[in-house]
Amino acid sequence: MEDDPACNADARHTCLKLELPSASGRSKDSIFIRGTWFPSHFRLSITDGLHVWTCEGSDAEVRQRAEQWDQSVSEYVALAERYLGFQQPDSKYGFEDADKGQMRLSWTFEKQGTKLEWRWKCQPSSDSKQNIVEILDFLLDANIRLSEEVVRKTQSFEKLKVEAERCLSQSQAFSNEKAEFESAAYAKFVDVLNSKKAKLRELRDRLSKINGKAPEDDGSSDKTDRFDGGSDDEI
């Protein structure tokens, strides 16, 4: 089935490593499912590492099955992509012999509390080598993209770490400067306050001499941390 360029531009690609219970039940078998998803149809290439099968979900067949399940075509394709693009832990998958070299791919899901199963028949590939190469290319490209993303994230983290350390250092410096400023300002305030009290005492002594009275000692000192000054009239 050939696709026009517009459809290819809308295509999405996935590759799922699907783990299945083996016949003996002691271990798990793995298959790789490469999906190419279009707005109204899809293609699957499936391999167990030795053999390859393909599945063509044509426009007509997808539309027919979507109508059977009371879904739109886009909903049907999206749901298939969800279960064949990423293994869903609540789904029971199967890949069983369907005679004449064919295989049947199945998976289950719940809809409105009912357990449902979808099945698609897969044909032996006419070009196994090409299909395996496509799967390996996809996995290799995905691994490269993931590695590049890890490198970018690591570099970004290192930059953020350096910036955070710089901001922390600046914050500590600002805190120290603030403490030094407050200490200096308080010391200067105390000096000014003591100077004002000394001037007030000097004025009081002058007034006392003018009036011919000895100044009375009010018990205050020239230096103090507290200032209780009177009004101008009292002075």
PDB file of C-alpha atoms in Angstrom:
ATOM      1  CA  MET A   1       0.000   0.000   0.000  1.00  0.00           C
ATOM      2  CA  GLU A   2       1.677   3.225  -1.154  1.00  0.00           C
ATOM      3  CA  ASP A   3       1.231   6.462   0.759  1.00  0.00           C
ATOM      4  CA  ASP A   4       1.345   9.961  -0.595  1.00  0.00           C
ATOM      5  CA  PRO A   5       3.871  12.476   0.805  1.00  0.00           C
ATOM      6  CA  ALA A   6       1.210  14.209   2.893  1.00  0.00           C
ATOM      7  CA  CYS A   7       0.417  10.961   4.717  1.00  0.00           C
ATOM      8  CA  ASN A   8       4.106  10.191   5.247  1.00  0.00           C
ATOM      9  CA  ALA A   9       4.560  13.631   6.792  1.00  0.00           C
ATOM     10  CA  ASP A  10       1.917  12.733   9.380  1.00  0.00           C
ATOM     11  CA  ALA A  11       3.396   9.305  10.156  1.00  0.00           C
ATOM     12  CA  ARG A  12       4.568   8.428  13.662  1.00  0.00           C
ATOM     13  CA  HIS A  13       6.979   5.615  14.487  1.00  0.00           C
ATOM     14  CA  THR A  14       7.280   3.404  17.552  1.00  0.00           C
ATOM     15  CA  CYS A  15       9.267   0.313  18.469  1.00  0.00           C
ATOM     16  CA  LEU A  16       8.159  -1.882  21.348  1.00  0.00           C
ATOM     17  CA  LYS A  17      10.084  -4.693  22.982  1.00  0.00           C
ATOM     18  CA  LEU A  18       7.184  -6.887  24.027  1.00  0.00           C
ATOM     19  CA  GLU A  19       7.785  -9.516  26.688  1.00  0.00           C
ATOM     20  CA  LEU A  20       5.537 -12.556  26.464  1.00  0.00           C
ATOM     21  CA  PRO A  21       5.251 -15.603  28.738  1.00  0.00           C
ATOM     22  CA  SER A  22       7.016 -18.605  27.205  1.00  0.00           C
ATOM     23  CA  ALA A  23       5.350 -21.936  26.608  1.00  0.00           C
ATOM     24  CA  SER A  24       7.220 -23.477  29.559  1.00  0.00           C
ATOM     25  CA  GLY A  25       6.165 -20.613  31.818  1.00  0.00           C
ATOM     26  CA  ARG A  26       9.651 -20.421  33.358  1.00  0.00           C
ATOM     27  CA  SER A  27      10.887 -17.405  31.403  1.00  0.00           C
ATOM     28  CA  LYS A  28       9.701 -14.764  28.983  1.00  0.00           C
ATOM     29  CA  ASP A  29      10.053 -14.530  25.239  1.00  0.00           C
ATOM     30  CA  SER A  30      10.621 -11.165  23.595  1.00  0.00           C
ATOM     31  CA  ILE A  31       9.535  -9.807  20.248  1.00  0.00           C
ATOM     32  CA  PHE A  32      10.061  -6.401  18.708  1.00  0.00           C
ATOM     33  CA  ILE A  33       7.114  -4.559  17.173  1.00  0.00           C
ATOM     34  CA  ARG A  34       7.883  -1.595  14.955  1.00  0.00           C
ATOM     35  CA  GLY A  35       4.796   0.473  14.225  1.00  0.00           C
ATOM     36  CA  THR A  36       4.226   3.144  11.601  1.00  0.00           C
ATOM     37  CA  TRP A  37       1.080   5.073  12.418  1.00  0.00           C
ATOM     38  CA  PHE A  38      -0.915   7.195   9.979  1.00  0.00           C
ATOM     39  CA  PRO A  39      -4.152   9.127  10.596  1.00  0.00           C
ATOM     40  CA  SER A  40      -6.358   6.324   9.200  1.00  0.00           C
ATOM     41  CA  HIS A  41      -4.163   3.192   8.967  1.00  0.00           C
ATOM     42  CA  PHE A  42      -0.985   1.599  10.296  1.00  0.00           C
ATOM     43  CA  ARG A  43       1.763  -0.897   9.559  1.00  0.00           C
ATOM     44  CA  LEU A  44       3.535  -3.336  11.846  1.00  0.00           C
ATOM     45  CA  SER A  45       6.830  -5.192  11.469  1.00  0.00           C
ATOM     46  CA  ILE A  46       7.346  -7.914  14.076  1.00  0.00           C
ATOM     47  CA  THR A  47      10.427 -10.031  14.683  1.00  0.00           C
ATOM     48  CA  ASP A  48      11.616 -12.550  17.243  1.00  0.00           C
ATOM     49  CA  GLY A  49      15.185 -12.073  16.062  1.00  0.00           C
ATOM     50  CA  LEU A  50      14.986 -14.880  13.520  1.00  0.00           C
ATOM     51  CA  HIS A  51      11.703 -14.550  11.653  1.00  0.00           C
ATOM     52  CA  VAL A  52       9.746 -11.465  10.604  1.00  0.00           C
ATOM     53  CA  TRP A  53       6.039 -10.898  10.138  1.00  0.00           C
ATOM     54  CA  THR A  54       4.140  -7.877   8.901  1.00  0.00           C
ATOM     55  CA  CYS A  55       0.653  -6.568   9.522  1.00  0.00           C
ATOM     56  CA  GLU A  56      -1.135  -4.065   7.276  1.00  0.00           C
ATOM     57  CA  GLY A  57      -4.019  -2.228   8.892  1.00  0.00           C
ATOM     58  CA  SER A  58      -5.520  -0.726   5.764  1.00  0.00           C
ATOM     59  CA  ASP A  59      -7.902   2.254   5.703  1.00  0.00           C
ATOM     60  CA  ALA A  60     -10.845   0.022   4.855  1.00  0.00           C
ATOM     61  CA  GLU A  61     -10.141  -2.582   7.531  1.00  0.00           C
ATOM     62  CA  VAL A  62      -9.433   0.001  10.216  1.00  0.00           C
ATOM     63  CA  ARG A  63     -12.668   1.819   9.341  1.00  0.00           C
ATOM     64  CA  GLN A  64     -14.636  -1.447   9.485  1.00  0.00           C
ATOM     65  CA  ARG A  65     -13.238  -2.446  12.866  1.00  0.00           C
ATOM     66  CA  ALA A  66     -13.698   1.043  14.265  1.00  0.00           C
ATOM     67  CA  GLU A  67     -17.395   0.900  13.311  1.00  0.00           C
ATOM     68  CA  GLN A  68     -17.721  -2.504  14.997  1.00  0.00           C
ATOM     69  CA  TRP A  69     -16.359  -1.071  18.227  1.00  0.00           C
ATOM     70  CA  ASP A  70     -18.376   2.155  17.910  1.00  0.00           C
ATOM     71  CA  GLN A  71     -15.263   4.284  17.550  1.00  0.00           C
ATOM     72  CA  SER A  72     -13.938   6.831  15.121  1.00  0.00           C
ATOM     73  CA  VAL A  73     -10.996   5.840  12.935  1.00  0.00           C
ATOM     74  CA  SER A  74      -8.649   8.216  14.772  1.00  0.00           C
ATOM     75  CA  GLU A  75      -9.694   6.783  18.151  1.00  0.00           C
ATOM     76  CA  TYR A  76      -9.100   3.242  16.934  1.00  0.00           C
ATOM     77  CA  VAL A  77      -5.616   4.046  15.593  1.00  0.00           C
ATOM     78  CA  ALA A  78      -4.692   6.002  18.732  1.00  0.00           C
ATOM     79  CA  LEU A  79      -5.732   3.111  20.996  1.00  0.00           C
ATOM     80  CA  ALA A  80      -3.809   0.587  18.908  1.00  0.00           C
ATOM     81  CA  GLU A  81      -0.736   2.824  19.022  1.00  0.00           C
ATOM     82  CA  ARG A  82      -1.045   3.146  22.775  1.00  0.00           C
ATOM     83  CA  TYR A  83      -0.952  -0.630  23.305  1.00  0.00           C
ATOM     84  CA  LEU A  84       1.555  -1.481  20.575  1.00  0.00           C
ATOM     85  CA  GLY A  85       3.836   1.513  21.111  1.00  0.00           C
ATOM     86  CA  PHE A  86       4.245   0.939  24.861  1.00  0.00           C
ATOM     87  CA  GLN A  87       3.578  -2.270  26.770  1.00  0.00           C
ATOM     88  CA  GLN A  88       0.654  -1.722  29.108  1.00  0.00           C
ATOM     89  CA  PRO A  89       1.020  -3.660  32.384  1.00  0.00           C
ATOM     90  CA  ASP A  90      -2.732  -4.254  32.724  1.00  0.00           C
ATOM     91  CA  SER A  91      -3.009  -5.827  29.264  1.00  0.00           C
ATOM     92  CA  LYS A  92      -2.585  -9.493  28.349  1.00  0.00           C
ATOM     93  CA  TYR A  93      -0.608  -9.794  25.121  1.00  0.00           C
ATOM     94  CA  GLY A  94      -0.389 -12.790  22.835  1.00  0.00           C
ATOM     95  CA  PHE A  95       1.549 -13.763  19.727  1.00  0.00           C
ATOM     96  CA  GLU A  96       0.404 -17.195  18.619  1.00  0.00           C
ATOM     97  CA  ASP A  97       0.613 -19.467  15.620  1.00  0.00           C
ATOM     98  CA  ALA A  98      -2.268 -19.031  13.165  1.00  0.00           C
ATOM     99  CA  ASP A  99      -1.248 -21.816  10.670  1.00  0.00           C
ATOM    100  CA  LYS A 100       0.619 -21.557   7.361  1.00  0.00           C
ATOM    101  CA  GLY A 101       3.377 -19.496   8.891  1.00  0.00           C
ATOM    102  CA  GLN A 102       0.983 -16.794   9.982  1.00  0.00           C
ATOM    103  CA  MET A 103       0.861 -15.385  13.512  1.00  0.00           C
ATOM    104  CA  ARG A 104      -1.917 -13.748  15.498  1.00  0.00           C
ATOM    105  CA  LEU A 105      -1.087 -10.679  17.562  1.00  0.00           C
ATOM    106  CA  SER A 106      -3.575  -9.896  20.335  1.00  0.00           C
ATOM    107  CA  TRP A 107      -3.909  -7.632  23.353  1.00  0.00           C
ATOM    108  CA  THR A 108      -6.636  -6.933  25.887  1.00  0.00           C
ATOM    109  CA  PHE A 109      -8.009  -3.718  27.346  1.00  0.00           C
ATOM    110  CA  GLU A 110     -10.970  -2.579  29.404  1.00  0.00           C
ATOM    111  CA  LYS A 111     -13.826  -0.446  28.144  1.00  0.00           C
ATOM    112  CA  GLN A 112     -16.590   0.601  30.499  1.00  0.00           C
ATOM    113  CA  GLY A 113     -15.655  -2.203  32.884  1.00  0.00           C
ATOM    114  CA  THR A 114     -15.658  -4.891  30.173  1.00  0.00           C
ATOM    115  CA  LYS A 115     -12.535  -6.837  29.179  1.00  0.00           C
ATOM    116  CA  LEU A 116     -12.072  -6.684  25.418  1.00  0.00           C
ATOM    117  CA  GLU A 117      -9.523  -8.201  23.057  1.00  0.00           C
ATOM    118  CA  TRP A 118      -8.224  -7.060  19.695  1.00  0.00           C
ATOM    119  CA  ARG A 119      -6.601  -9.456  17.243  1.00  0.00           C
ATOM    120  CA  TRP A 120      -4.679  -8.855  14.070  1.00  0.00           C
ATOM    121  CA  LYS A 121      -3.279 -11.508  11.762  1.00  0.00           C
ATOM    122  CA  CYS A 122       0.351 -11.120  10.685  1.00  0.00           C
ATOM    123  CA  GLN A 123       1.834 -12.485   7.473  1.00  0.00           C
ATOM    124  CA  PRO A 124       5.404 -13.755   6.940  1.00  0.00           C
ATOM    125  CA  SER A 125       7.512 -10.912   5.609  1.00  0.00           C
ATOM    126  CA  SER A 126       8.477 -10.909   1.959  1.00  0.00           C
ATOM    127  CA  ASP A 127      11.722  -9.083   2.841  1.00  0.00           C
ATOM    128  CA  SER A 128      12.857 -10.129   6.310  1.00  0.00           C
ATOM    129  CA  LYS A 129      16.295  -8.581   5.944  1.00  0.00           C
ATOM    130  CA  GLN A 130      14.906  -5.150   5.123  1.00  0.00           C
ATOM    131  CA  ASN A 131      12.415  -5.296   7.991  1.00  0.00           C
ATOM    132  CA  ILE A 132      15.096  -6.252  10.510  1.00  0.00           C
ATOM    133  CA  VAL A 133      17.356  -3.470   9.223  1.00  0.00           C
ATOM    134  CA  GLU A 134      14.516  -0.961   9.678  1.00  0.00           C
ATOM    135  CA  ILE A 135      13.936  -2.145  13.247  1.00  0.00           C
ATOM    136  CA  LEU A 136      17.649  -1.996  14.099  1.00  0.00           C
ATOM    137  CA  ASP A 137      17.991   1.443  12.498  1.00  0.00           C
ATOM    138  CA  PHE A 138      15.064   2.723  14.519  1.00  0.00           C
ATOM    139  CA  LEU A 139      16.498   1.345  17.786  1.00  0.00           C
ATOM    140  CA  LEU A 140      19.953   2.738  17.003  1.00  0.00           C
ATOM    141  CA  ASP A 141      18.572   6.186  16.160  1.00  0.00           C
ATOM    142  CA  ALA A 142      16.446   6.151  19.306  1.00  0.00           C
ATOM    143  CA  ASN A 143      19.486   5.225  21.397  1.00  0.00           C
ATOM    144  CA  ILE A 144      21.530   8.046  19.837  1.00  0.00           C
ATOM    145  CA  ARG A 145      18.748  10.563  20.465  1.00  0.00           C
ATOM    146  CA  LEU A 146      18.429   9.361  24.058  1.00  0.00           C
ATOM    147  CA  SER A 147      22.195   9.622  24.606  1.00  0.00           C
ATOM    148  CA  GLU A 148      22.248  13.140  23.186  1.00  0.00           C
ATOM    149  CA  GLU A 149      19.317  14.091  25.391  1.00  0.00           C
ATOM    150  CA  VAL A 150      21.142  12.723  28.459  1.00  0.00           C
ATOM    151  CA  VAL A 151      24.226  14.760  27.542  1.00  0.00           C
ATOM    152  CA  ARG A 152      22.122  17.922  27.116  1.00  0.00           C
ATOM    153  CA  LYS A 153      20.340  17.350  30.399  1.00  0.00           C
ATOM    154  CA  THR A 154      23.643  16.734  32.184  1.00  0.00           C
ATOM    155  CA  GLN A 155      25.188  19.894  30.755  1.00  0.00           C
ATOM    156  CA  SER A 156      22.092  21.884  31.666  1.00  0.00           C
ATOM    157  CA  PHE A 157      22.199  20.482  35.206  1.00  0.00           C
ATOM    158  CA  GLU A 158      25.861  21.414  35.584  1.00  0.00           C
ATOM    159  CA  LYS A 159      25.137  24.967  34.412  1.00  0.00           C
ATOM    160  CA  LEU A 160      22.262  25.267  36.864  1.00  0.00           C
ATOM    161  CA  LYS A 161      24.460  23.909  39.633  1.00  0.00           C
ATOM    162  CA  VAL A 162      27.186  26.499  38.938  1.00  0.00           C
ATOM    163  CA  GLU A 163      24.575  29.279  38.769  1.00  0.00           C
ATOM    164  CA  ALA A 164      23.001  28.107  42.033  1.00  0.00           C
ATOM    165  CA  GLU A 165      26.406  28.100  43.757  1.00  0.00           C
ATOM    166  CA  ARG A 166      27.110  31.603  42.424  1.00  0.00           C
ATOM    167  CA  CYS A 167      23.739  32.878  43.657  1.00  0.00           C
ATOM    168  CA  LEU A 168      24.334  31.263  47.054  1.00  0.00           C
ATOM    169  CA  SER A 169      27.735  32.930  47.306  1.00  0.00           C
ATOM    170  CA  GLN A 170      26.258  36.322  46.379  1.00  0.00           C
ATOM    171  CA  SER A 171      23.458  35.853  48.876  1.00  0.00           C
ATOM    172  CA  GLN A 172      25.975  35.087  51.625  1.00  0.00           C
ATOM    173  CA  ALA A 173      28.029  38.145  50.656  1.00  0.00           C
ATOM    174  CA  PHE A 174      24.906  40.347  50.730  1.00  0.00           C
ATOM    175  CA  SER A 175      23.990  38.945  54.126  1.00  0.00           C
ATOM    176  CA  ASN A 176      27.451  39.709  55.505  1.00  0.00           C
ATOM    177  CA  GLU A 177      27.387  43.248  54.048  1.00  0.00           C
ATOM    178  CA  LYS A 178      23.953  43.811  55.569  1.00  0.00           C
ATOM    179  CA  ALA A 179      25.161  42.697  58.997  1.00  0.00           C
ATOM    180  CA  GLU A 180      28.255  44.944  58.753  1.00  0.00           C
ATOM    181  CA  PHE A 181      26.128  47.899  57.640  1.00  0.00           C
ATOM    182  CA  GLU A 182      23.653  47.436  60.486  1.00  0.00           C
ATOM    183  CA  SER A 183      26.486  47.169  63.027  1.00  0.00           C
ATOM    184  CA  ALA A 184      28.204  50.301  61.703  1.00  0.00           C
ATOM    185  CA  ALA A 185      24.923  52.222  61.555  1.00  0.00           C
ATOM    186  CA  TYR A 186      24.061  51.249  65.139  1.00  0.00           C
ATOM    187  CA  ALA A 187      27.511  52.294  66.382  1.00  0.00           C
ATOM    188  CA  LYS A 188      27.195  55.646  64.601  1.00  0.00           C
ATOM    189  CA  PHE A 189      23.717  56.145  66.048  1.00  0.00           C
ATOM    190  CA  VAL A 190      25.017  55.539  69.571  1.00  0.00           C
ATOM    191  CA  ASP A 191      27.860  58.030  69.014  1.00  0.00           C
ATOM    192  CA  VAL A 192      25.439  60.689  67.789  1.00  0.00           C
ATOM    193  CA  LEU A 193      23.099  60.024  70.701  1.00  0.00           C
ATOM    194  CA  ASN A 194      25.886  60.329  73.253  1.00  0.00           C
ATOM    195  CA  SER A 195      27.072  63.552  71.612  1.00  0.00           C
ATOM    196  CA  LYS A 196      23.591  65.045  71.827  1.00  0.00           C
ATOM    197  CA  LYS A 197      23.297  64.107  75.486  1.00  0.00           C
ATOM    198  CA  ALA A 198      26.685  65.677  76.201  1.00  0.00           C
ATOM    199  CA  LYS A 199      25.569  68.937  74.552  1.00  0.00           C
ATOM    200  CA  LEU A 200      22.325  68.911  76.513  1.00  0.00           C
ATOM    201  CA  ARG A 201      24.251  68.426  79.745  1.00  0.00           C
ATOM    202  CA  GLU A 202      26.559  71.284  78.825  1.00  0.00           C
ATOM    203  CA  LEU A 203      23.571  73.564  78.174  1.00  0.00           C
ATOM    204  CA  ARG A 204      22.013  72.575  81.481  1.00  0.00           C
ATOM    205  CA  ASP A 205      25.219  73.409  83.308  1.00  0.00           C
ATOM    206  CA  ARG A 206      25.357  76.842  81.663  1.00  0.00           C
ATOM    207  CA  LEU A 207      21.765  77.597  82.627  1.00  0.00           C
ATOM    208  CA  SER A 208      22.491  76.558  86.169  1.00  0.00           C
ATOM    209  CA  LYS A 209      25.476  78.907  86.391  1.00  0.00           C
ATOM    210  CA  ILE A 210      23.429  81.783  85.008  1.00  0.00           C
ATOM    211  CA  ASN A 211      20.730  81.179  87.596  1.00  0.00           C
ATOM    212  CA  GLY A 212      23.365  80.809  90.335  1.00  0.00           C
ATOM    213  CA  LYS A 213      22.462  77.233  91.092  1.00  0.00           C
ATOM    214  CA  ALA A 214      24.704  74.211  91.097  1.00  0.00           C
ATOM    215  CA  PRO A 215      23.760  71.613  88.556  1.00  0.00           C
ATOM    216  CA  GLU A 216      21.984  68.612  89.949  1.00  0.00           C
ATOM    217  CA  ASP A 217      23.347  65.194  89.042  1.00  0.00           C
ATOM    218  CA  ASP A 218      20.582  63.168  87.496  1.00  0.00           C
ATOM    219  CA  GLY A 219      22.691  60.021  87.461  1.00  0.00           C
ATOM    220  CA  SER A 220      23.121  60.013  83.706  1.00  0.00           C
ATOM    221  CA  SER A 221      26.465  59.375  82.042  1.00  0.00           C
ATOM    222  CA  ASP A 222      28.005  60.768  78.926  1.00  0.00           C
ATOM    223  CA  LYS A 223      27.658  57.465  77.152  1.00  0.00           C
ATOM    224  CA  THR A 224      24.485  55.431  77.150  1.00  0.00           C
ATOM    225  CA  ASP A 225      22.524  53.120  74.942  1.00  0.00           C
ATOM    226  CA  ARG A 226      19.245  54.802  75.730  1.00  0.00           C
ATOM    227  CA  PHE A 227      18.145  58.420  75.333  1.00  0.00           C
ATOM    228  CA  ASP A 228      15.112  59.896  77.134  1.00  0.00           C
ATOM    229  CA  GLY A 229      15.310  63.563  76.147  1.00  0.00           C
ATOM    230  CA  GLY A 230      12.923  66.240  77.374  1.00  0.00           C
ATOM    231  CA  SER A 231      11.090  68.841  75.355  1.00  0.00           C
ATOM    232  CA  ASP A 232      12.553  72.192  74.335  1.00  0.00           C
ATOM    233  CA  ASP A 233      10.454  73.951  77.020  1.00  0.00           C
ATOM    234  CA  GLU A 234      11.881  71.741  79.728  1.00  0.00           C
ATOM    235  CA  ILE A 235      15.406  72.507  78.524  1.00  0.00           C
TER     236      ILE A 235
END
